[in-house]
């Protein structure tokens, strides 16, 4: 009968933290792209306005 070693306590919170940071980075980059797109569209760039 073998006793399984419990996973290290730092493992699970570290993965959870990494997932949160990754999601935050994705949302942050999407917001920055949207802001740049809106700014370019408001300035009346001929390439954006059809």
PDB file of C-alpha atoms in Angstrom:
ATOM      1  CA  UNK A   1       0.000   0.000   0.000  1.00  0.00           C
ATOM      2  CA  UNK A   2       1.608   3.252  -1.141  1.00  0.00           C
ATOM      3  CA  UNK A   3       0.678   6.659   0.167  1.00  0.00           C
ATOM      4  CA  UNK A   4       0.527   9.260  -2.582  1.00  0.00           C
ATOM      5  CA  UNK A   5       2.441  12.420  -1.790  1.00  0.00           C
ATOM      6  CA  UNK A   6       0.175  15.467  -1.715  1.00  0.00           C
ATOM      7  CA  UNK A   7       0.911  18.023  -4.433  1.00  0.00           C
ATOM      8  CA  UNK A   8       3.086  20.928  -3.294  1.00  0.00           C
ATOM      9  CA  UNK A   9       1.046  23.713  -1.776  1.00  0.00           C
ATOM     10  CA  UNK A  10       2.589  26.293  -4.129  1.00  0.00           C
ATOM     11  CA  UNK A  11       1.664  24.407  -7.296  1.00  0.00           C
ATOM     12  CA  UNK A  12      -2.071  24.991  -7.518  1.00  0.00           C
ATOM     13  CA  UNK A  13      -2.141  28.708  -6.498  1.00  0.00           C
ATOM     14  CA  UNK A  14       0.739  29.319  -8.908  1.00  0.00           C
ATOM     15  CA  UNK A  15      -1.231  27.803 -11.817  1.00  0.00           C
ATOM     16  CA  UNK A  16      -4.345  29.765 -10.800  1.00  0.00           C
ATOM     17  CA  UNK A  17      -2.315  32.969 -10.602  1.00  0.00           C
ATOM     18  CA  UNK A  18      -0.752  32.279 -13.991  1.00  0.00           C
ATOM     19  CA  UNK A  19      -4.158  31.736 -15.596  1.00  0.00           C
ATOM     20  CA  UNK A  20      -5.445  34.979 -14.095  1.00  0.00           C
ATOM     21  CA  UNK A  21      -2.405  36.905 -15.323  1.00  0.00           C
ATOM     22  CA  UNK A  22      -2.770  35.388 -18.804  1.00  0.00           C
ATOM     23  CA  UNK A  23      -6.473  36.316 -18.998  1.00  0.00           C
ATOM     24  CA  UNK A  24      -5.716  39.840 -17.739  1.00  0.00           C
ATOM     25  CA  UNK A  25      -2.967  40.259 -20.343  1.00  0.00           C
ATOM     26  CA  UNK A  26      -5.316  39.137 -23.132  1.00  0.00           C
ATOM     27  CA  UNK A  27      -8.082  41.530 -22.046  1.00  0.00           C
ATOM     28  CA  UNK A  28      -5.570  44.372 -21.603  1.00  0.00           C
ATOM     29  CA  UNK A  29      -4.111  43.901 -25.096  1.00  0.00           C
ATOM     30  CA  UNK A  30      -7.614  43.689 -26.602  1.00  0.00           C
ATOM     31  CA  UNK A  31      -8.598  46.967 -24.908  1.00  0.00           C
ATOM     32  CA  UNK A  32      -5.429  48.674 -26.123  1.00  0.00           C
ATOM     33  CA  UNK A  33      -6.063  47.504 -29.696  1.00  0.00           C
ATOM     34  CA  UNK A  34      -9.678  48.703 -29.513  1.00  0.00           C
ATOM     35  CA  UNK A  35      -8.605  52.113 -28.199  1.00  0.00           C
ATOM     36  CA  UNK A  36      -6.013  52.512 -30.962  1.00  0.00           C
ATOM     37  CA  UNK A  37      -8.591  51.439 -33.574  1.00  0.00           C
ATOM     38  CA  UNK A  38     -11.207  53.921 -32.286  1.00  0.00           C
ATOM     39  CA  UNK A  39      -8.641  56.730 -32.118  1.00  0.00           C
ATOM     40  CA  UNK A  40      -7.523  56.072 -35.698  1.00  0.00           C
ATOM     41  CA  UNK A  41     -11.151  55.863 -36.874  1.00  0.00           C
ATOM     42  CA  UNK A  42     -12.112  59.106 -35.095  1.00  0.00           C
ATOM     43  CA  UNK A  43      -9.169  60.947 -36.618  1.00  0.00           C
ATOM     44  CA  UNK A  44     -10.649  60.161 -40.027  1.00  0.00           C
ATOM     45  CA  UNK A  45      -7.881  58.005 -41.443  1.00  0.00           C
ATOM     46  CA  UNK A  46      -8.738  57.517 -45.139  1.00  0.00           C
ATOM     47  CA  UNK A  47      -7.726  53.860 -44.858  1.00  0.00           C
ATOM     48  CA  UNK A  48     -10.310  53.245 -42.111  1.00  0.00           C
ATOM     49  CA  UNK A  49     -13.238  55.253 -43.441  1.00  0.00           C
ATOM     50  CA  UNK A  50     -14.974  53.616 -46.392  1.00  0.00           C
TER      51      UNK A  50
END
